[in-house]
Every structure is written in C-alpha cells, then in structure tokens.
C-alpha cells in the first residue's frame, strides 16, 4: 500500500495510466535571424492561445466556469506585456525562443516560490504549466492524450495541471494519484470539482506504479492499494456503492426546506470563520449563518483589525447571504484561542480566565469598534449580534448597553444600521444553562455552544486524554442543560439554535427536535446530511425516543440506545 493525502473523496478502482513528463529537452542555440525567431515565438503563442481557449471551453462544459477561468488565466500569464517584452528582448539578444521562454518563466516561478505564501506558490504551478505547453509547441512535442484513456483509468501524474483536465472524461477516469499537491492545490481543487477520487502527494508514485496495473484509490484516507486481492476489490466496490448511493440520496435534499417527517420546519444554517466561507455556506445550501467566529479576523496578524476592516468583512458576508440570517459572534479569545499581540497574561486556568465577553467588556474601545462594525453591516442584511461565554445576566446587560452606545455614535454620524438588531446569548457555560430562564427575558435569541457547554458542565478538558471519556454531549447532565435552555427559550418566546458540533450528530437530532430547537447551525459540508436526518423523524417519534433517553442514567446507556434508532 502507498500513502498520500486524501484530497477528493470517493473510491476509485481501476487500472493505472502513467502520464510521464513530456520530453522537453533541447539544446539552447544562438539565433542569427532574430526577426524570424520572434515570428516563431509569436506563432507559438497564437497556437497556445487558440488551444487554451478551446480547452477552457471544454472544461467549462465538463467541469465548470471557475476551472475554465484558471485556464483562461494562463493566457494572461504569457500575454503579460512585461513577460512578452522581456522574452522578445532575449530573442533580440540572439537567444532561441525556447531558451527565452524558459528563462522568463523560471524567473516568475522562482519569485512565486520564494513568497512562502501558499496561494502565491500555487501560481508557480500555473507558470510551469504555461511554460511546458509553449515549449511543447516550439519543440513540436505531442501532448499526451488523456482523452484517449479507456474506461476505468486511474491517472498517475506528477501534478494535475489545469490543461490536463481538459482531456479528462469524467466517465473514464475513476481516480487520480499525484506526486505533489496539498488540499488547496490546483490538483485538489480540480479533482474535487470533477468529483474524481484523488490521492495527492504520493512519493515517487510514477516510479512505483506501472501502466495497466490494478489499484484502489481511497480519497478519504489517502490510501493507494496496489495489487488488491479479489476480496479487497469486493470490499471497496461495496464501499463505493454505498458512498455513491448516499451521495445521490443527499442531493435529493438540495434546494429543499428543512422539514421533519411530520411537517415541522427548521432553519439549517452554517458555522463560518471568514467572509469567504459565507459563499461556501450558500454553495452547500445553508439557509444562513448561525455562527460567524470572528476571532479568525483577529488572528494571523500583528495588530487589531480596524473598524473599517471588520465592517468590510461582515458586510461582505451579509451581501453574499442576500438577506438570510447572519449571526456574528463577538470576539471569543482566550482559552484555546490565542492572539499574541493582545498580550494576554499567561493564566493558570485559561478556560476559566480572562476571556471572550469578560475580556471584551474590560477593553471597551476594542469591543465598541467591533460592535459598530457589526451594526454598520446590519444595513446590508439580516445581521444579528451574539455574545460568547455569558455566565451572568450583568454581562448581557453590559454588552447590550455598549450596543446602545455604539448605536448612538452611529446615529450622531448619520450612519445607517438596523435599529432593531437582535442581540443573543451563546449558551455555552453551565451557568448560562442554569439561569436560562433569567437570560431568556433579556436576550433576543439563544444559540447553544455544546463544544464548551460539555467541557464546562463535565469539568473536563477534551484535549486531556485522561478525562476525554467524560467529554460527551450525551452525558445526562449536558442533556438536561440543553433541554432546560431550549425549554426556557421557548417559554420566553425567543428562538433557540445550536451551533456546537453536536447539532450535526444524527443521534442528537431527534432529541433537539423534541426539546423544541428551531435552528441548527453546522459546518457547510454537513448541511444536506442534517436535512436528511431531520426529514427522517416525525415529532411524535422524536418525542418517544427522547422520553426514553431522558429517563436513562448513564451516557453509555443513552448512546447504546440511540445507536439502535438512528
Ligand atoms: C461551542 O463552544 O460550542 C462553539 C460553537 O464555539 P467554539 O467552538 O468556537 O468555542
Ligand atoms: Mg465556545
């Protein structure tokens, strides 16, 4: 077995086709007739442009517009006036076209690779792709015909380039193995866009595999199984069938409302960390954003983001959501989320220390600038504010008072915002669960953060393997708190959602439906799965299961039982 990085999910069972690199060797020579050489270079660019446009058209039809745009971007690399000008200068200095093209492309490749930035480094791969295509034309080397690959082919390449994808017929290529690439590389993006299982970064794959040998590609684990026995092939064929069936079934839930089998409707939102994720949430059919973790805007930099920078980020997400709800959680730092430039003191007990709302209420200027940025974004969508780690009613009151202060500042400056912006509480501490009735009177909504609620209630750090066995939202104590939070919210007439990981757990879903939860907020990839799970249950069935669960004594009893009903 060989091991790589599972970068595009699914199982591919097929026969290897090695795509070795083209032989682009040449002997650099001095040219006397520089004008003729420039004409030869220009003709090669014309052919490259024509070929690439045709490839882009094919990719647009078979894969999608974004992938076609990558190819069109290749034309602008070689068409860049500086690039073309310098290549022609080198030819005028009597270098041959091959050598001039290679030299200039190498300069850009070195520059991009030196940046250390993953995205910029990806551009080096594009320049390499362009260089090889233009050199092939100049040298008259024929492209390898991936389009001729027979059905059931597993492509093995050093790197999957955008120009290769033009030749890929989705029905024939069942898997891809590359020697380079990461989760965010073009190879990964292209493989995922084509929905072909792919394992990247398999060292020496080309040398280790031979054309026509049988392999299995596991795009989940990154395993490449060589010389599989009949038994293993059967096992993976069954896995593949189940995966494809479930995928087809999930697609049936796209574009549909989130409704139980007995007709109750729920809101199914996504958790995001950046404005870009808002687009992903929409792509995955989320009905809004139930948790925007704003700390990512504060991380990986050396100073606080300004109010304007934050406004841009929140507004971008609001605009992408087109009027769908966007719950923005104010800064939740401390605990496991460090922001070095804030200079927080090292504490004995960081999870119980000076963090989240506690820190923000003591750093009012910083907090107010975040609240103003959120308020300003509220003019562009259904934006809501949520405070993390609330443990006492005073914290909510103080936070709300600051929202009022921020509103009057904006009013005085004539800046638009939603006067009635809802302000909610993230119920993620045991204290907030116990006083949910008191908080519900003063909050506009609740969202249950089970990740922290479980840890605080069980007095256990999930990162500590000695006590990890206690960390479960199915502990009777945690379930009782969840129930109480939801019931108190319902009694006070405010919406209650859940944005902790437990919201996507199929065993938790019937309990939440029975308790009266109205909104689920999950990672974008879980949207369709959760919609399907909700659709499976009637309210009466969920109530019956929940009554049994709530009468049980131990976590094991509860999870053993729930496993039998999901
Ligand atoms: C939670 O605590 O459940 C939660 C969603 O917030 P975070 O994971 O960001 O602490
Ligand atoms: Mg939390």
XYZ file of C-alpha atoms and ligand atoms in Angstrom:
577
model
C 0.000 0.000 0.000
C 1.114 3.552 -0.672
C 0.036 6.533 1.363
C -0.770 10.077 0.316
C -3.207 12.823 1.080
C -6.916 12.127 0.558
C -7.883 15.303 -1.322
C -11.044 14.431 -3.204
C -13.456 11.976 -1.603
C -14.677 8.712 -3.033
C -13.261 5.321 -4.004
C -11.665 4.637 -7.379
C -10.947 1.100 -8.552
C -9.152 0.834 -11.876
C -6.024 0.424 -13.942
C -3.085 2.793 -13.890
C -2.216 5.132 -16.743
C 1.146 6.778 -16.110
C 1.406 10.240 -17.561
C 5.138 10.758 -17.547
C 6.513 14.153 -18.115
C 6.968 15.210 -21.702
C 10.486 15.250 -23.027
C 11.072 18.947 -23.382
C 14.831 18.790 -23.634
C 16.560 20.992 -26.205
C 19.992 22.437 -26.844
C 19.947 26.226 -26.478
C 21.374 27.869 -29.566
C 22.219 31.324 -30.767
C 19.928 32.610 -33.479
C 21.132 34.885 -36.221
C 17.768 35.850 -37.715
C 16.150 37.304 -34.613
C 13.171 38.630 -36.537
C 12.267 35.173 -37.817
C 12.714 33.765 -34.302
C 10.350 36.404 -32.891
C 7.794 35.413 -35.531
C 8.232 31.744 -34.489
C 7.718 32.724 -30.839
C 4.604 34.785 -31.662
C 3.163 31.944 -33.730
C 3.665 29.583 -30.781
C 1.770 31.993 -28.512
C -1.054 32.273 -31.044
C -1.332 28.483 -31.133
C -1.112 28.278 -27.336
C -3.884 30.876 -27.001
C -6.088 29.088 -29.521
C -5.532 25.683 -27.878
C -6.077 27.043 -24.382
C -9.315 28.802 -25.324
C -10.576 25.551 -26.819
C -9.531 23.661 -23.677
C -11.248 26.280 -21.498
C -14.448 25.804 -23.477
C -14.247 22.029 -22.968
C -13.569 22.478 -19.256
C -16.423 24.984 -18.916
C -18.805 22.384 -20.283
C -17.423 19.370 -18.420
C -16.225 20.820 -15.106
C -17.355 24.389 -14.557
C -16.724 28.100 -15.145
C -14.259 28.560 -12.249
C -11.981 25.846 -13.586
C -12.254 27.269 -17.108
C -11.187 30.626 -15.690
C -7.968 29.058 -14.360
C -7.084 28.060 -17.917
C -8.019 31.451 -19.320
C -5.713 32.913 -16.678
C -2.887 31.008 -18.352
C -3.275 33.092 -21.466
C -2.821 36.277 -19.465
C 0.393 34.910 -17.926
C 2.128 34.632 -21.302
C 0.290 37.646 -22.712
C 1.574 39.871 -19.931
C 3.316 42.805 -21.725
C 6.336 42.594 -19.410
C 6.679 38.830 -19.930
C 6.306 39.052 -23.717
C 8.523 42.133 -23.958
C 11.333 40.517 -21.982
C 11.116 37.262 -23.954
C 11.405 39.218 -27.195
C 14.329 41.237 -25.769
C 16.136 37.974 -25.027
C 15.450 36.766 -28.574
C 16.729 40.098 -29.934
C 19.871 39.334 -27.923
C 20.136 36.174 -30.109
C 18.731 33.604 -27.703
C 16.455 30.959 -29.178
C 12.721 31.185 -28.348
C 12.789 28.030 -26.176
C 15.541 29.373 -24.013
C 13.974 32.861 -23.750
C 10.596 31.423 -22.718
C 12.169 29.093 -20.190
C 14.339 31.799 -18.659
C 11.479 34.269 -18.151
C 9.072 31.643 -16.826
C 11.741 30.425 -14.410
C 12.152 33.958 -13.102
C 8.438 34.120 -12.211
C 8.446 30.584 -10.801
C 11.375 31.436 -8.506
C 9.706 34.679 -7.438
C 6.385 32.985 -6.604
C 8.066 30.076 -4.823
C 10.129 32.450 -2.682
C 6.988 34.172 -1.364
C 6.336 31.416 1.183
C 2.616 32.140 0.731
C 0.684 29.047 -0.296
C -1.637 30.831 -2.724
C 1.189 32.710 -4.432
C 3.183 29.491 -4.641
C 0.249 27.920 -6.467
C 0.771 30.488 -9.207
C 4.206 28.974 -9.842
C 2.380 25.775 -10.860
C 0.384 27.798 -13.409
C 3.541 29.326 -14.882
C 5.122 25.847 -15.109
C 2.037 24.598 -16.933
C 2.222 27.526 -19.399
C 5.994 27.077 -19.896
C 5.607 23.370 -20.700
C 2.734 23.965 -23.119
C 4.590 26.706 -25.014
C 7.811 24.665 -25.105
C 5.852 21.661 -26.433
C 4.576 23.798 -29.275
C 8.007 25.239 -30.037
C 9.615 21.788 -29.945
C 6.771 20.062 -31.751
C 6.294 17.574 -28.887
C 2.877 15.983 -28.920
C 0.680 16.309 -25.847
C -0.139 13.053 -24.038
C -3.695 12.196 -24.957
C -5.528 11.778 -21.650
C -8.738 11.978 -23.637
C -7.900 8.549 -25.132
C -7.733 6.908 -21.683
C -10.090 3.916 -21.560
C -12.896 3.461 -19.025
C -11.741 2.603 -15.511
C -8.453 4.536 -15.691
C -6.563 5.763 -12.642
C -4.384 8.655 -13.794
C -0.958 8.861 -12.209
C 0.777 12.201 -12.788
C 3.409 14.314 -11.131
C 0.943 17.156 -10.834
C -2.561 17.511 -12.241
C -2.450 20.672 -14.323
C -5.462 22.662 -15.497
C -4.539 21.928 -19.111
C -4.665 18.178 -18.406
C -8.180 18.428 -17.029
C -9.434 19.485 -20.445
C -8.748 15.944 -21.681
C -10.325 14.171 -18.729
C -13.576 12.397 -19.469
C -15.341 12.008 -16.148
C -16.804 8.653 -17.182
C -13.403 7.159 -17.940
C -11.166 8.473 -15.169
C -12.074 6.785 -11.884
C -9.179 8.028 -9.762
C -6.197 10.365 -9.701
C -2.846 9.938 -7.995
C -0.278 12.727 -7.974
C 3.212 13.084 -6.576
C 2.746 16.677 -5.411
C -0.016 18.932 -4.124
C -1.881 19.820 -0.961
C -5.549 20.169 -0.006
C -5.586 23.663 -1.524
C -3.505 22.968 -4.649
C -4.963 23.148 -8.145
C -4.771 19.358 -8.336
C -7.054 19.070 -5.310
C -9.448 21.800 -6.415
C -9.743 20.354 -9.912
C -10.209 16.785 -8.692
C -12.927 17.870 -6.264
C -14.632 19.974 -8.926
C -14.700 16.937 -11.234
C -15.759 14.713 -8.315
C -12.998 12.219 -9.055
C -11.450 10.466 -6.034
C -7.872 11.686 -5.635
C -4.851 10.957 -3.503
C -2.114 13.583 -3.723
C 1.488 13.774 -2.629
C 2.272 10.074 -3.004
C 6.085 9.997 -3.061
C 7.548 8.513 -6.263
C 4.150 7.331 -7.483
C 5.290 7.386 -11.119
C 8.325 5.212 -10.396
C 6.465 2.814 -8.144
C 3.431 2.148 -10.336
C 3.231 0.768 -13.861
C 0.682 1.379 -16.558
C -2.149 -1.200 -16.567
C -1.609 -2.469 -13.012
C -4.725 -2.515 -10.864
C -5.025 -0.082 -7.934
C -7.602 1.243 -5.500
C -7.655 4.953 -4.652
C -9.242 5.873 -1.324
C -9.889 9.617 -1.475
C -10.976 9.688 2.184
C -7.937 8.138 3.850
C -5.287 8.832 1.204
C -4.564 5.110 0.806
C -3.488 3.719 -2.567
C -3.850 -0.050 -2.505
C -1.656 -1.859 -5.021
C -2.213 -5.422 -6.265
C -5.550 -5.714 -4.434
C -6.890 -9.230 -3.856
C -10.352 -10.177 -5.146
C -11.617 -9.830 -1.580
C -10.271 -6.312 -1.173
C -11.733 -5.302 -4.529
C -15.095 -6.618 -3.416
C -14.849 -4.766 -0.106
C -14.058 -1.471 -1.851
C -16.692 -1.990 -4.539
C -19.264 -2.304 -1.764
C -17.922 0.835 -0.033
C -18.050 2.653 -3.348
C -21.644 1.631 -3.991
C -22.749 2.780 -0.518
C -20.880 6.074 -0.889
C -22.413 6.781 -4.312
C -25.901 5.822 -3.180
C -25.709 8.071 -0.135
C -24.357 10.903 -2.252
C -27.238 10.587 -4.716
C -29.736 10.473 -1.865
C -28.257 13.572 -0.238
C -28.571 15.531 -3.472
C -32.326 14.989 -3.276
C -32.277 17.379 -0.303
C -30.616 20.258 -2.130
C -32.781 23.336 -2.563
C -35.450 21.905 -0.280
C -36.666 23.346 3.013
C -35.638 21.589 6.225
C -38.768 19.760 7.334
C -39.445 16.850 9.663
C -41.481 13.843 8.530
C -44.461 15.333 10.387
C -44.144 18.746 8.745
C -42.339 20.968 11.304
C -39.903 23.351 9.632
C -36.420 24.111 10.959
C -33.759 26.589 9.987
C -30.493 24.932 8.891
C -27.556 27.327 8.962
C -23.776 27.087 8.769
C -20.841 27.921 11.005
C -18.246 30.089 9.271
C -14.883 31.669 10.113
C -14.302 34.067 7.213
C -16.467 36.049 4.771
C -15.325 33.642 2.049
C -16.905 30.784 3.976
C -20.263 32.533 3.580
C -20.076 31.710 -0.131
C -19.300 28.080 0.698
C -22.255 28.007 3.078
C -24.529 29.148 0.242
C -22.980 26.663 -2.198
C -23.699 23.870 0.253
C -27.314 25.036 0.538
C -27.137 26.556 4.035
C -30.128 28.715 4.965
C -27.993 31.338 6.661
C -25.115 31.586 9.109
C -25.752 30.590 12.714
C -22.226 31.339 13.894
C -19.584 33.628 12.386
C -16.479 33.035 14.528
C -14.918 36.490 14.278
C -11.658 35.603 16.010
C -10.208 34.497 12.655
C -10.240 38.159 11.584
C -8.041 38.922 14.583
C -5.622 36.017 14.145
C -2.558 35.711 11.884
C -1.746 39.405 12.028
C 0.183 41.695 14.311
C -2.338 44.441 15.101
C -6.064 44.695 15.771
C -8.234 44.880 12.656
C -9.735 48.362 12.338
C -13.471 49.041 12.479
C -13.464 49.564 8.697
C -11.636 46.286 8.040
C -14.135 44.451 10.207
C -17.056 46.251 8.581
C -15.812 45.143 5.151
C -15.634 41.520 6.301
C -19.080 41.495 7.953
C -20.684 43.400 5.090
C -19.153 41.031 2.517
C -20.705 38.056 4.342
C -24.060 39.859 4.694
C -24.149 40.694 0.984
C -23.275 37.103 -0.003
C -26.119 35.850 2.212
C -28.660 38.063 0.401
C -30.960 38.713 3.361
C -30.512 35.322 5.012
C -29.656 35.459 8.735
C -26.049 36.156 9.738
C -25.273 35.689 13.438
C -21.959 37.356 14.207
C -20.361 36.262 17.444
C -18.249 38.931 19.085
C -14.611 38.190 19.802
C -14.157 34.885 21.635
C -10.474 34.870 22.546
C -8.677 33.165 25.379
C -8.990 29.515 26.310
C -7.619 27.661 23.301
C -7.769 30.719 21.008
C -4.660 32.833 21.337
C -3.996 36.237 19.783
C -0.384 37.036 20.693
C -0.464 40.811 20.038
C -3.195 41.322 22.637
C -0.561 40.415 25.230
C -2.912 38.359 27.400
C -1.248 37.224 30.591
C -0.496 33.523 30.950
C -3.093 32.124 33.321
C -3.229 29.015 35.470
C -6.701 28.176 34.176
C -7.169 29.826 30.773
C -10.582 28.230 30.143
C -11.851 29.786 33.355
C -9.941 33.005 32.964
C -9.993 36.413 31.400
C -11.509 35.537 28.033
C -14.284 36.200 25.500
C -17.011 38.586 26.783
C -15.033 39.090 30.005
C -12.027 40.442 28.119
C -14.185 42.466 25.730
C -16.151 44.222 28.479
C -12.842 45.333 30.035
C -11.458 46.500 26.665
C -14.371 48.652 25.702
C -12.796 50.641 22.838
C -11.855 47.497 21.008
C -15.243 45.918 21.762
C -17.166 49.004 20.699
C -15.329 49.171 17.402
C -16.330 45.565 16.700
C -19.947 46.255 17.637
C -20.017 49.353 15.425
C -18.632 47.351 12.527
C -21.371 44.731 13.014
C -24.057 47.420 13.302
C -22.867 49.094 10.101
C -23.035 45.705 8.324
C -26.619 45.308 9.589
C -27.679 47.858 6.953
C -26.815 45.200 4.334
C -28.636 42.107 5.571
C -30.269 40.232 8.440
C -27.304 40.656 10.793
C -27.532 39.655 14.474
C -25.094 40.009 17.371
C -24.196 37.160 19.701
C -22.129 37.310 22.898
C -19.981 34.298 23.807
C -19.328 32.771 27.241
C -22.129 34.549 29.089
C -22.316 33.368 32.715
C -24.361 36.136 34.370
C -27.183 38.488 33.406
C -24.991 41.555 34.105
C -22.667 40.571 31.258
C -25.564 40.540 28.833
C -26.805 43.878 30.189
C -23.365 45.478 29.904
C -22.929 44.145 26.379
C -26.351 45.437 25.358
C -25.583 48.836 26.902
C -22.466 49.007 24.755
C -24.554 48.150 21.688
C -26.808 51.113 22.569
C -23.766 53.384 22.952
C -22.427 52.238 19.595
C -25.846 52.892 18.033
C -25.948 56.472 19.307
C -22.399 57.103 17.988
C -23.505 55.871 14.554
C -26.729 57.866 14.704
C -24.717 61.007 15.517
C -22.540 60.355 12.472
C -25.576 59.687 10.264
C -24.502 56.109 9.504
C -27.191 53.540 8.630
C -27.781 50.425 10.704
C -30.656 48.219 11.845
C -32.146 49.884 14.961
C -33.766 46.574 15.937
C -30.733 44.348 15.541
C -31.306 41.207 17.623
C -28.773 40.596 20.410
C -28.445 36.993 21.551
C -26.569 34.834 24.009
C -24.375 31.902 23.228
C -25.336 29.479 25.966
C -22.133 27.530 26.356
C -21.443 27.635 30.090
C -23.211 25.616 32.730
C -24.080 28.913 34.478
C -25.959 30.199 31.435
C -27.808 26.881 31.257
C -28.881 27.073 34.880
C -30.094 30.683 34.555
C -31.536 30.255 31.070
C -34.928 31.453 32.383
C -33.385 34.737 33.555
C -31.315 35.245 30.418
C -34.263 34.444 28.150
C -36.089 37.516 29.475
C -33.352 39.824 28.245
C -31.898 38.064 25.192
C -33.412 38.090 21.699
C -32.219 34.532 20.983
C -30.082 31.699 22.305
C -27.568 29.548 20.485
C -26.256 26.543 22.367
C -22.498 26.010 22.112
C -22.191 22.366 23.038
C -18.430 22.278 22.476
C -17.844 24.425 25.532
C -21.061 23.536 27.363
C -19.932 19.907 27.504
C -16.476 20.811 28.777
C -17.686 23.234 31.425
C -20.529 21.014 32.619
C -18.368 17.910 32.882
C -15.428 19.954 34.246
C -13.299 18.245 31.651
C -10.884 19.385 29.002
C -11.471 17.417 25.846
C -7.826 17.803 24.885
C -6.805 15.877 28.004
C -6.877 12.208 27.070
C -7.081 11.108 30.708
C -10.518 12.684 31.077
C -11.670 12.616 27.454
C -14.029 9.708 28.232
C -16.230 12.176 30.126
C -16.474 14.609 27.239
C -19.803 13.786 25.608
C -22.898 15.893 24.936
C -24.892 12.728 25.675
C -23.995 12.876 29.357
C -27.289 13.169 31.279
C -26.059 16.421 32.871
C -25.386 18.043 29.489
C -28.665 16.778 28.014
C -30.611 18.184 30.959
C -28.980 21.577 30.453
C -29.663 21.527 26.718
C -33.295 20.654 27.425
C -33.622 23.397 30.009
C -32.046 26.046 27.752
C -34.365 25.178 24.874
C -37.476 24.981 27.035
C -36.743 28.284 28.747
C -36.162 29.941 25.399
C -39.390 28.525 24.006
C -41.299 29.651 27.122
C -39.969 33.201 26.712
C -40.857 33.136 23.015
C -37.305 33.521 21.687
C -35.705 31.325 19.014
C -33.167 28.764 20.207
C -30.473 27.351 17.958
C -27.448 25.124 18.398
C -24.076 25.911 16.851
C -21.895 23.363 18.678
C -20.712 20.252 16.828
C -23.468 18.172 18.446
C -26.043 19.854 16.170
C -24.821 17.706 13.268
C -24.821 14.443 15.213
C -27.628 12.204 13.883
C -28.106 10.783 17.391
C -28.652 14.276 18.832
C -31.069 15.484 16.147
C -34.262 13.737 17.416
C -33.593 14.969 20.955
C -33.218 18.555 19.767
C -36.391 18.300 17.675
C -38.269 17.037 20.692
C -36.879 19.714 23.038
C -38.093 22.414 20.639
C -34.903 23.632 18.942
C -35.691 25.788 15.894
C -32.297 26.341 14.281
C -29.357 24.016 13.597
C -26.001 25.544 12.688
C -23.458 23.091 11.317
C -20.364 23.010 9.115
C -21.220 23.582 5.450
C -20.386 20.005 4.458
C -22.971 18.649 6.925
C -25.977 20.661 5.690
C -27.538 18.044 3.424
C -26.813 15.218 5.882
C -28.576 17.051 8.717
C -31.510 17.964 6.449
C -31.868 14.306 5.570
C -31.719 13.262 9.241
C -34.411 15.780 10.222
C -36.627 14.596 7.373
C -36.456 11.073 8.745
C -38.156 11.844 12.059
C -41.741 12.690 12.947
C -42.163 14.843 16.032
C -44.007 12.001 17.781
C -41.182 9.515 17.114
C -38.590 12.028 18.295
C -40.634 12.621 21.468
C -40.828 8.909 22.172
C -37.063 8.393 21.793
C -36.362 11.495 23.864
C -38.636 10.404 26.720
C -36.711 7.127 26.902
C -33.327 8.871 26.753
C -34.202 11.365 29.475
C -35.200 8.519 31.792
C -31.794 6.847 31.384
C -28.969 7.119 33.886
C -25.652 6.882 32.071
C -24.057 8.197 28.917
C -23.317 4.654 27.750
C -26.911 3.561 28.178
C -28.040 6.602 26.187
C -25.587 6.280 23.295
C -26.036 2.494 23.078
C -29.768 3.064 22.745
C -29.501 5.951 20.278
C -27.218 3.891 18.032
C -30.079 1.443 17.619
C -32.585 4.066 16.486
C -30.614 6.221 14.035
C -19.119 25.981 21.145
O -18.486 26.260 22.166
O -19.925 25.034 21.074
C -18.919 26.766 19.906
C -19.669 26.570 18.846
O -17.952 27.707 19.899
P -16.405 27.442 19.730
O -16.246 26.032 19.217
O -15.939 28.493 18.788
O -15.875 27.621 21.122
Mg -17.417 28.115 22.514
